[in-house]
GROMACS .gro file of C-alpha atoms in nm:
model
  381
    1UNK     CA    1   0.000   0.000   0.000
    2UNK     CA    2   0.141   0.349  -0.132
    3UNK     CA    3   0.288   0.546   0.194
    4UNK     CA    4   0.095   0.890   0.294
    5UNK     CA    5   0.354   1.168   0.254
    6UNK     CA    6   0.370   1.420   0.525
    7UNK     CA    7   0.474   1.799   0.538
    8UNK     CA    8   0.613   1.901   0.872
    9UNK     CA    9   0.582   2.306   0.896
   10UNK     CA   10   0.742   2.418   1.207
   11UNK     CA   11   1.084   2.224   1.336
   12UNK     CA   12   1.026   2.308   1.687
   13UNK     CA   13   1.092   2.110   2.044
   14UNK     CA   14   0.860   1.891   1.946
   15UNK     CA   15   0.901   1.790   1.637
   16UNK     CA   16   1.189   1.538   1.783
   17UNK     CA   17   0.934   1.262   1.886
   18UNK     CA   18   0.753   1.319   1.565
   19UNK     CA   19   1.048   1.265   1.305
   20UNK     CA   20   1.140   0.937   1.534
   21UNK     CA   21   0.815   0.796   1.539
   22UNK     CA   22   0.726   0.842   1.182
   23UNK     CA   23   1.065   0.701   1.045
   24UNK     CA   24   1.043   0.378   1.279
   25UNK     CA   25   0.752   0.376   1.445
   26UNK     CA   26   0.461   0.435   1.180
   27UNK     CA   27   0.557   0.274   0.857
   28UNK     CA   28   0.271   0.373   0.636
   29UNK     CA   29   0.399   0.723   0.632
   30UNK     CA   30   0.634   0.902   0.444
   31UNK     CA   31   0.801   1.236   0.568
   32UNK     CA   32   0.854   1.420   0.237
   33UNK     CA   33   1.005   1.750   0.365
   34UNK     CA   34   1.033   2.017   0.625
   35UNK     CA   35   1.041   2.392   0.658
   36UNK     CA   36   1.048   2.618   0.956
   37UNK     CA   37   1.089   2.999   0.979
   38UNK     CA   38   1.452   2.917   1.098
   39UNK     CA   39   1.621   2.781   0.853
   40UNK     CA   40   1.876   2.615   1.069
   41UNK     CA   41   1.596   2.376   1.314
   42UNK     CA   42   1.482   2.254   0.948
   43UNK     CA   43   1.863   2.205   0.828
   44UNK     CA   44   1.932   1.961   1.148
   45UNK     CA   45   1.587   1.777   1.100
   46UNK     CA   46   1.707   1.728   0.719
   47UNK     CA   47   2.059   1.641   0.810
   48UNK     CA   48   1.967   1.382   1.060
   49UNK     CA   49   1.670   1.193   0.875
   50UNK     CA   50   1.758   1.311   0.480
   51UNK     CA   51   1.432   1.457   0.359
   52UNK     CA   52   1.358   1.738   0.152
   53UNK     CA   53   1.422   2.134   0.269
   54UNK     CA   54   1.184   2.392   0.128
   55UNK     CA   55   1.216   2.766   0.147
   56UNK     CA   56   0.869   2.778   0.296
   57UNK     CA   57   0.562   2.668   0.369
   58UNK     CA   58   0.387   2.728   0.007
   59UNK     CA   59   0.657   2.537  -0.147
   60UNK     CA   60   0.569   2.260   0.079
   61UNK     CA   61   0.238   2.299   0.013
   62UNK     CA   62   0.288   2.310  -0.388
   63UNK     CA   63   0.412   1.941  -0.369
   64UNK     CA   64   0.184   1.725  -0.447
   65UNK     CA   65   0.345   1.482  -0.275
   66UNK     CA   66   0.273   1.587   0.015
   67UNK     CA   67  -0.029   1.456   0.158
   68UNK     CA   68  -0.109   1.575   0.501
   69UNK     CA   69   0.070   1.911   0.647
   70UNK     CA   70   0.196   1.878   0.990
   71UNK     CA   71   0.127   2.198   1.167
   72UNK     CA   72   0.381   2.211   1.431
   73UNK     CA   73   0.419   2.585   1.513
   74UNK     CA   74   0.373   2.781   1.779
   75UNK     CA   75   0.041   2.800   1.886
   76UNK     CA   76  -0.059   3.157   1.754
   77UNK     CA   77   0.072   3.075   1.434
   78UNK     CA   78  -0.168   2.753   1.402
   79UNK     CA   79  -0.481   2.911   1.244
   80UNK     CA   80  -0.287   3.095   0.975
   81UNK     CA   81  -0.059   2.791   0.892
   82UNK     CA   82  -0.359   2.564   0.873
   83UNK     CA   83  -0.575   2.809   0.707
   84UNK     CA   84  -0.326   2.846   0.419
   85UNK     CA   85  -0.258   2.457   0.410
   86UNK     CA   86  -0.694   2.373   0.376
   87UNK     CA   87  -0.623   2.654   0.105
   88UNK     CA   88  -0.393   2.479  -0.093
   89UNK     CA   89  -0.568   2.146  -0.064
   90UNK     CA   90  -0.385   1.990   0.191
   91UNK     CA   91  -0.535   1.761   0.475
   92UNK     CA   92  -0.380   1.928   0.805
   93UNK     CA   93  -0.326   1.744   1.129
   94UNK     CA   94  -0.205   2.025   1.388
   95UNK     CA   95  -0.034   2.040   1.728
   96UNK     CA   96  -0.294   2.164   2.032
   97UNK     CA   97  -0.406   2.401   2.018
   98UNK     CA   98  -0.646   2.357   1.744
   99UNK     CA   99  -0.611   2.760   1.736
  100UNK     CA  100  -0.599   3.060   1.946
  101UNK     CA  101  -0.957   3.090   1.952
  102UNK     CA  102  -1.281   2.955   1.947
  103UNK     CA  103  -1.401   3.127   1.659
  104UNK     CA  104  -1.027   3.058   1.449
  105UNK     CA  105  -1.128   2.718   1.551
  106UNK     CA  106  -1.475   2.750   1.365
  107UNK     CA  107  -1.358   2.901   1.053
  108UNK     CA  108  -1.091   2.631   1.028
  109UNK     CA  109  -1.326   2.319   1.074
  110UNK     CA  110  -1.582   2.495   0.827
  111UNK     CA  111  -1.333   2.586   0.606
  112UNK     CA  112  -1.212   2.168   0.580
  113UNK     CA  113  -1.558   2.137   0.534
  114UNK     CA  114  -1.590   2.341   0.216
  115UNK     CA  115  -1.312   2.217   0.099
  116UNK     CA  116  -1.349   1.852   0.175
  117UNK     CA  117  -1.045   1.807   0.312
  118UNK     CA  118  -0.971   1.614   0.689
  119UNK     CA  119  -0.841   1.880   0.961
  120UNK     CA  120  -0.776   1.722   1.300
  121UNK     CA  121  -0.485   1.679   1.555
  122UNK     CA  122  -0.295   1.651   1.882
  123UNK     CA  123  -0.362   1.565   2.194
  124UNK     CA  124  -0.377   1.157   2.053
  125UNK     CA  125  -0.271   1.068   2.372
  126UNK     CA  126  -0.619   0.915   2.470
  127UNK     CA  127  -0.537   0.646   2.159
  128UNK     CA  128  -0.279   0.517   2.451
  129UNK     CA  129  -0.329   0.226   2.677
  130UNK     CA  130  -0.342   0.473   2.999
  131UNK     CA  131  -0.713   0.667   2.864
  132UNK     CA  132  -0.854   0.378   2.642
  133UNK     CA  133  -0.794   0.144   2.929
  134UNK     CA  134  -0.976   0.352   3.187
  135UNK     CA  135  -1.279   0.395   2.915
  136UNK     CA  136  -1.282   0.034   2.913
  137UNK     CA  137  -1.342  -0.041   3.238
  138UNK     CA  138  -1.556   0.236   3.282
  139UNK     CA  139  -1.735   0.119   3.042
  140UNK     CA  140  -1.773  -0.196   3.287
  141UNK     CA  141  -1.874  -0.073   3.532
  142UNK     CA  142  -1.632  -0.110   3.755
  143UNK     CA  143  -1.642   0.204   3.960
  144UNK     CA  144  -1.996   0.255   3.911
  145UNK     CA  145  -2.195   0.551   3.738
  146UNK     CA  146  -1.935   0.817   3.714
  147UNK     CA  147  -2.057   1.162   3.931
  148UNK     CA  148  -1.761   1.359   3.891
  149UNK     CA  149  -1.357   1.407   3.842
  150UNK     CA  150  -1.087   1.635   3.934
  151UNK     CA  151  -0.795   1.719   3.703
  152UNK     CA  152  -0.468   1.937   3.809
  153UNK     CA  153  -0.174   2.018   3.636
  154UNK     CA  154   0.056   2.180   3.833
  155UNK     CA  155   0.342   2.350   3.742
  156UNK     CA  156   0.548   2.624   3.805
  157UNK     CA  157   0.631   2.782   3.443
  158UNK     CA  158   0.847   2.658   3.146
  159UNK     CA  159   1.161   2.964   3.166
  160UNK     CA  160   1.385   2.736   3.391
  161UNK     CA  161   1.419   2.439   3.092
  162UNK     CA  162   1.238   2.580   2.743
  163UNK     CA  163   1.525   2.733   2.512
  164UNK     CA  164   1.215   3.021   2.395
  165UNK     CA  165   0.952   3.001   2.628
  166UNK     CA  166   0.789   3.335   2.583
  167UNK     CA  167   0.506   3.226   2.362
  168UNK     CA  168   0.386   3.011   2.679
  169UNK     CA  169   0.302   3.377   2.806
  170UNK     CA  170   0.149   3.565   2.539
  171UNK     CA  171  -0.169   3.576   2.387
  172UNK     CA  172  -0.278   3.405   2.145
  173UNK     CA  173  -0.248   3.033   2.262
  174UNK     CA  174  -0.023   3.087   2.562
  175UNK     CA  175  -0.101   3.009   2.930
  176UNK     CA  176  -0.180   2.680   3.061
  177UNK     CA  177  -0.505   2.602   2.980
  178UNK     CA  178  -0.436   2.620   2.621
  179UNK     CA  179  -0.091   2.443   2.648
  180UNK     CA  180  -0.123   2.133   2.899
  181UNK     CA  181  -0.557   2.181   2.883
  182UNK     CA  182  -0.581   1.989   2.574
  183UNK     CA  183  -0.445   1.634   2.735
  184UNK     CA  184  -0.654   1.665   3.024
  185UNK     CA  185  -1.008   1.769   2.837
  186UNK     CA  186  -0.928   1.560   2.588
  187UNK     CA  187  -0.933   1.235   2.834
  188UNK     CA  188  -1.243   1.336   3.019
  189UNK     CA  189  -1.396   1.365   2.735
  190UNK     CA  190  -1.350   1.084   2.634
  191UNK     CA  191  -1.421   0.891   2.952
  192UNK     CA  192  -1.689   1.063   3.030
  193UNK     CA  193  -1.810   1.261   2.727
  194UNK     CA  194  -1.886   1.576   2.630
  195UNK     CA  195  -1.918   1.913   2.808
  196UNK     CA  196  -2.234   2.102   2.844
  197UNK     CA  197  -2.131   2.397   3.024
  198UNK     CA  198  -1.798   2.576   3.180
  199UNK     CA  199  -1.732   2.836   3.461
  200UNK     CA  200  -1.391   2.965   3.534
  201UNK     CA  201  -1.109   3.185   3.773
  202UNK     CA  202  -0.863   3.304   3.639
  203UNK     CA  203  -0.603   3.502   3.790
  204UNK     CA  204  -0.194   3.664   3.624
  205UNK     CA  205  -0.002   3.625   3.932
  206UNK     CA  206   0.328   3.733   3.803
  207UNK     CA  207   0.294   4.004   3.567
  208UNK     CA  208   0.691   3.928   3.469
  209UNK     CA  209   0.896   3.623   3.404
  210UNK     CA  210   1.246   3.594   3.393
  211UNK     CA  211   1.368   3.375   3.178
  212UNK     CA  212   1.651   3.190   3.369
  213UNK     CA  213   1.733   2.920   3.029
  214UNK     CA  214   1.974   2.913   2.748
  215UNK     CA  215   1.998   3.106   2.529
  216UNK     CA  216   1.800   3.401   2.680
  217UNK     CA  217   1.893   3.322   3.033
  218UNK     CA  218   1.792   3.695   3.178
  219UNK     CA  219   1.564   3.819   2.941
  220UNK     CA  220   1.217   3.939   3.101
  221UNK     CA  221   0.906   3.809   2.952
  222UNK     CA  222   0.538   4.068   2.994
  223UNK     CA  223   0.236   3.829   3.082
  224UNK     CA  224  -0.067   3.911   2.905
  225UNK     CA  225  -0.249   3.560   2.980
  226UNK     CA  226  -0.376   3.412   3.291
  227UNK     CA  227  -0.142   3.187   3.456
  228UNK     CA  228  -0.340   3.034   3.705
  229UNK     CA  229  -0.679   2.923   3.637
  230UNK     CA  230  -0.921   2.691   3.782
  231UNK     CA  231  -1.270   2.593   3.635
  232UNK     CA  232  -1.605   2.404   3.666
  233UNK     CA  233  -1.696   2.149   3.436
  234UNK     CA  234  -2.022   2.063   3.382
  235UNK     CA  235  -2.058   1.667   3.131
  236UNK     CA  236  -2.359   1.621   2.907
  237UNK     CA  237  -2.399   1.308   3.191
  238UNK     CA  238  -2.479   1.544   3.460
  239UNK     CA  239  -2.123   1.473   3.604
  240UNK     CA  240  -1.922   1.752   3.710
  241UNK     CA  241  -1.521   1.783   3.727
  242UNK     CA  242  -1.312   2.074   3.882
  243UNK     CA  243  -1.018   2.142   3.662
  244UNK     CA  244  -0.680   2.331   3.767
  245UNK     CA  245  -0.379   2.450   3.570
  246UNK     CA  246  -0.108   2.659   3.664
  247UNK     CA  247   0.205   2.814   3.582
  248UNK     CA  248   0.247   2.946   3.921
  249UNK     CA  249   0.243   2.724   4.147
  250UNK     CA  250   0.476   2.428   4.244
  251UNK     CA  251   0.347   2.060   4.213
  252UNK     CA  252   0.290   1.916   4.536
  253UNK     CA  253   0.324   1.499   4.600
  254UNK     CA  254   0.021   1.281   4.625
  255UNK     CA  255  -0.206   1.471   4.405
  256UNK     CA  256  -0.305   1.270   4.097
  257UNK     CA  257  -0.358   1.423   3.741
  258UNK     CA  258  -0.721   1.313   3.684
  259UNK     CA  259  -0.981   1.146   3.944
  260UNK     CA  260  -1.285   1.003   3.872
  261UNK     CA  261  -1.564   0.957   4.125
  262UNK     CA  262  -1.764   0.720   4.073
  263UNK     CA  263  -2.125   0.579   4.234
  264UNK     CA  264  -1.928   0.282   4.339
  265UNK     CA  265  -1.528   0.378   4.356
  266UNK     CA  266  -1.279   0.600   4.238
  267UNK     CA  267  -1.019   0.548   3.987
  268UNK     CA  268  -0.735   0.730   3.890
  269UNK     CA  269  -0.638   0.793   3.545
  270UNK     CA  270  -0.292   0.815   3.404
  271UNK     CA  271  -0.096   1.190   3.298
  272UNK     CA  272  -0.297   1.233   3.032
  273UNK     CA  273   0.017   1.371   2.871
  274UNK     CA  274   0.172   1.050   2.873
  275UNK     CA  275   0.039   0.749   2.660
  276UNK     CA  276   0.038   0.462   2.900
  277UNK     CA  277   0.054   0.458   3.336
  278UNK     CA  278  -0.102   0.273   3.611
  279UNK     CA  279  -0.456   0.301   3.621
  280UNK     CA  280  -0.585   0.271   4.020
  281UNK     CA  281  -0.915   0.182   4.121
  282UNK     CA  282  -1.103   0.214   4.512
  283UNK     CA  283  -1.405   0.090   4.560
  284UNK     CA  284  -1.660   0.001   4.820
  285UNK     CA  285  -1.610  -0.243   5.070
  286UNK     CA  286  -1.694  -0.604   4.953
  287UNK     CA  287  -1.999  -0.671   5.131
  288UNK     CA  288  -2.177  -0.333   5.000
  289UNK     CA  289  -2.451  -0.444   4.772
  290UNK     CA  290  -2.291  -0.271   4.449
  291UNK     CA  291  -1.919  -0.283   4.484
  292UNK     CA  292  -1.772  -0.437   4.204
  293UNK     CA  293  -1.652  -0.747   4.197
  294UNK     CA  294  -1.287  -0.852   4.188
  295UNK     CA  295  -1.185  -0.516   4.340
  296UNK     CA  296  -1.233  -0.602   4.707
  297UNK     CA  297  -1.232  -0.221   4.957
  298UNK     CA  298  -1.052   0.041   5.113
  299UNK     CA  299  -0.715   0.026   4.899
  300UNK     CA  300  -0.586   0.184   4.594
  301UNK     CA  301  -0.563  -0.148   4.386
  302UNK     CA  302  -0.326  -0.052   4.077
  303UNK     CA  303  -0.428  -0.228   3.772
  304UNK     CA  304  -0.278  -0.353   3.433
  305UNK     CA  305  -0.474  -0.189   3.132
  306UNK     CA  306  -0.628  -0.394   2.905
  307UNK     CA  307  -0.461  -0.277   2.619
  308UNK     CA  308  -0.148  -0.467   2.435
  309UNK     CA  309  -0.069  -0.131   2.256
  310UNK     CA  310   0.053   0.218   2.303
  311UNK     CA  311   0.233   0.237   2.616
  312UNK     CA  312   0.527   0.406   2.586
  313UNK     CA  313   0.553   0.756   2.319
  314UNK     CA  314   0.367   0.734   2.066
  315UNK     CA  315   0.313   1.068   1.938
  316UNK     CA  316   0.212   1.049   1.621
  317UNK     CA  317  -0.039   0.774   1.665
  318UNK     CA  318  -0.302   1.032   1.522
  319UNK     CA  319  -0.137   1.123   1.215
  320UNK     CA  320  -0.086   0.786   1.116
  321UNK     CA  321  -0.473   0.746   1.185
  322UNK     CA  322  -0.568   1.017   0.999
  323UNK     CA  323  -0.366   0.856   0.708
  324UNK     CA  324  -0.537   0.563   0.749
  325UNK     CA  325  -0.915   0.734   0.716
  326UNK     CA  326  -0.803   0.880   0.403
  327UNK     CA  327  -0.775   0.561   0.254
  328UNK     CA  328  -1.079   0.415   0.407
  329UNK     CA  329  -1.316   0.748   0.392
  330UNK     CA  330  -1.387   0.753   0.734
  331UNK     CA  331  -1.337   1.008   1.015
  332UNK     CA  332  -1.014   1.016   1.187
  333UNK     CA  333  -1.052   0.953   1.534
  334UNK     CA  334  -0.850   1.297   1.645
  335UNK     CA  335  -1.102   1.470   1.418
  336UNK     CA  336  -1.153   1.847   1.443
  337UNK     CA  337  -1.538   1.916   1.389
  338UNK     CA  338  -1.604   1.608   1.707
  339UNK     CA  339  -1.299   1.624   1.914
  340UNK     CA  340  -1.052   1.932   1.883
  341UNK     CA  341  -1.289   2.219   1.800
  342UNK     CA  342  -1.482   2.107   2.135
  343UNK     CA  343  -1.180   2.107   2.361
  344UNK     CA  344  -1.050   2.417   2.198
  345UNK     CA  345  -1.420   2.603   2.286
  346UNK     CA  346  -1.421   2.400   2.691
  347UNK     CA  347  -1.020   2.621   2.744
  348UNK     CA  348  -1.130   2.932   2.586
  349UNK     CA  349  -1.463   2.950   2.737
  350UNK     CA  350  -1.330   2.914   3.095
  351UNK     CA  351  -1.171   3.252   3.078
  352UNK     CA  352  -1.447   3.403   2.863
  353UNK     CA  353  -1.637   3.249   3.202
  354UNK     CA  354  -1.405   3.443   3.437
  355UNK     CA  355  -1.404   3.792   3.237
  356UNK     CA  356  -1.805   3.803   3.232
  357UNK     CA  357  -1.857   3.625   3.540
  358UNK     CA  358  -2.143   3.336   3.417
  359UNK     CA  359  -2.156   2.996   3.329
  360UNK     CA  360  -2.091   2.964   2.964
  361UNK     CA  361  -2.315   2.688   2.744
  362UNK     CA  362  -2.099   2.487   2.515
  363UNK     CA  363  -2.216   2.478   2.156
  364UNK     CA  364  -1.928   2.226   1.968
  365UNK     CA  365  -2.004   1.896   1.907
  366UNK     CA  366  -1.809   1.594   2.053
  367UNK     CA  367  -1.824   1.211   1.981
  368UNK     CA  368  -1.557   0.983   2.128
  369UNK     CA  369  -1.397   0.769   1.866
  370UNK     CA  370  -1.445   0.399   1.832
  371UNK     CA  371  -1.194   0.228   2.050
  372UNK     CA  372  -0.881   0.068   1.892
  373UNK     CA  373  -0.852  -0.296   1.910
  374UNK     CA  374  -0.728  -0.452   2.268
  375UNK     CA  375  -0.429  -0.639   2.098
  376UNK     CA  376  -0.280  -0.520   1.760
  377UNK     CA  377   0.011  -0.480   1.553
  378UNK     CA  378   0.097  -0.146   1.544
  379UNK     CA  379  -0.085   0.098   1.278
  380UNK     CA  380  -0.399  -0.122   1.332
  381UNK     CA  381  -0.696   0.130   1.281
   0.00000   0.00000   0.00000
C-alpha cells in the first residue's frame, strides 16, 4: 500500500518525537520535507533523517506529494498555517491548540468542510493504553456511574528548561489552559463525554517572568495571559469535574492528574500527557450491595490496562490514523469538527467564564472515537 507523505511546517521542540516515530515507528507514512521559519531547526531535521528542505511553507504545500501538512508551530501561528494549508488542498493534522480561539477554531473546521479536506490533531494521547484502558473499564462498570472528576496540572512555568519560552506567556495560545488543557479535556472527554457547560477563575499572578534558560537566560518576559486558572466542568452526563492549571504554582506529591468519582469507587487515570501509566481503582467495601466485583475495599488497587498497545511515546499515533481514514473514507478519530474544536471552545470559554462572570453553554459537538482494538500490531486502525 502506497505510503501517505507528510509535510512538517514548524521544526520546533517537538518535532523530535515526531520525526522518530514516523521514520520507525509508523511505517505507512512518508516524511517528504520540512520547513520552519529558521532555517537552521529545518537544516538539522534534514541532516539527521535526509528529507527534503523547502524555502517555505507554500513550497511545501505546492508538492503534491505531500499529503497531510503537519502543523507544528507555535500555537498563535496555528490558524494561519492551517488556514493556508486547507487553502492549498492539503489535509492538516495540527499540534494543540487547534487555534488561538474559538471562533479561528470555527472558521478552520468549516473551512475543511468546504473544501473537503480532513483537519484534526494533537492531543492523541487518549489512543494510549493509559485513557482507552480507563474507558474500558468504565465502560464496565467497575467504579460505578461516574458523578464527577478532578484534574490538576501543576506546574510552576516553562523559563527554567524551554530554550524560547515566551510564547507560553502571550496571547494568542499561551497560558496553561491552552498548552497542557488539551491532554486533560481531551481524556475526560473521552471517559466521560462531552461538556455542556464551563465556569472559570482566572487570575496573572506574576505580571513578569524571567527567563533563567539558554539562550535568553535573563531576558524578562510581559504576561498578558492568565497563569493560574481553575474551572467548573459541567458533562452532558450530569457529572461535574473541577479542573486546575497553573504556571504558578509548584506541584505538590500525592495529588493525581485526573480522578474520577464514581457511584461505586474511584479510579485514577494516568498523565494524560503520557500514553500509557497505572490506572488505580477504590471501591466500596466487599460486602456493600454494588461494589464491584474482583476489586475487594478500602485500597488503591493498581491495575494492568487492558490494552497490548501504546504504552510508551507514541506521538504520532493520530497522524498515522488520519492517514489511514483517508484511505478508508472515514473520520479520523482525532477529528476536528467532534474532538478538537470542542476542547478548543471547553479552554477558551473558561476565561471568557471568568471575564463576564457566568456559566458559559458549550455549543461544539463531541463524539468519542471507536476504540482501537485490545491487541494489535501497530498501525492497526
Amino acid at each position: 500500500m502506497a505510503k501517505t507523505g507528510i509535510g512538517f511546517v514548524g521544526v520546533g521542540n517537538i518535532s523530535g518525537i515526531y520525526l522518530k516515530n514516523l521514520t520507525e515507528k509508523f511505517k505507512d507514512l512518508e516524511i517528504i520535507g520540512v520547513c520552519d521559519l529558521i532555517e537552521e531547526k529545518a537544516r538539522r531535521a534534514v541532516d539527521s533523517y535526509g528529507m527534503k528542505l523547502y524555502r517555505d511553507m507554500h513550497e511545501l504545500f505546492a508538492d503534491p506529494r505531500v499529503g497531510i501538512v503537519l502543523n507544528i508551530t507555535r500555537p498563535g501561528e496555528h490558524f494561519e498555517v492551517s488556514r493556508a494549508a486547507l487553502e492549498a488542498g492539503k489535509h492538516v493534522y495540527s499540534e494543540k491548540p487547534l487555534a488561538g480561539t474559538f471562533e479561528q477554531g470555527k472558521a478552520l473546521v468549516a473551512l475543511a468542510k468546504e473544501k473537503g479536506l480532513l483537519l484534526g490533531g494533537a492531543p492523541d494521547t487518549f489512543l494510549g493504553a493509559g485513557v482507552m484502558g480507563c474507558r474500558k473499564l468504565l465502560g464496565e462498570n467497575v467504579i460505578g456511574v461516574p458523578i464527577g472528576a478532578a484534574a490538576h496540572m501543576i506546574c510552576h512555568g516553562h523559563e527554567t528548561w524551554h530554550p524560547d519560552p515566551e510564547f507560553y506567556y502571550r496571547a494568542p495560545g499561551g497560558g496553561p489552559m491552552l498548552d497542557m488543557g488539551p491532554y486533560y479535556v481531551t481524556a475526560l472527554c473521552q471517559i466521560m463525554g462531552p461538556v455542556k457547560s464551563v465556569m472559570g477563575m482566572t487570575r496573572i499572578t506574576y505580571p513578569t517572568r524571567a527567563i533563567t534558560s539558554q539562550p535568553l537566560n535573563g531576558t524578562v518576559i510581559d504576561v498578558d495571559v492568565p497563569t493560574h486558572q481553575t474551572a467548573l466542568l459541567r458533562f452532558a452526563s450530569g457529572a461535574v469535574a473541577t479542573l486546575i492549571t497553573t504556571f504558578d504554582a509548584y506541584s505538590m506529591p500525592g495529588v493525581n492528574c485526573i480522578e474520577i468519582y464514581g457511584a461505586g469507587g474511584n479510579m485514577i487515570v494516568p498523565d494524560p500527557n503520557n500514553f500509557g501509566g497505572e490506572i488505580k481503582i477504590k471501591v466500596k467495601e466487599k460486602n456493600s450491595p454494588d461494589a464491584a466485583e474482583n476489586f475487594g475495599g478500602g485500597e488503591w488497587i493498581p491495575i494492568d490496562t487492558p490494552y497490548d498497545v501504546y504504552h510508551g511515546n507514541s506521538r504520532g499515533v493520530g497522524l498515522a490514523d488520519m492517514a489511514q481514514a483517508i484511505k478508508d473514507g472515514r473520520t479520523p478519530r482525532a477529528s476536528a469538527a467532534l474532538q478538537t474544536l470542542h476542547v478548543l471552545e471547553v479552554l477558551t470559554s473558561i476565561e471568557r467564564s471568568s471575564d463576564e462572570g457566568r456559566e458559559i453553554a458549550i455549543e461544539s459537538p463531541f463524539e468519542a472515537q471507536k476504540m482501537l482494538p485490545i491487541t494489535a500490531e501497530e498501525n492497526c486502525f
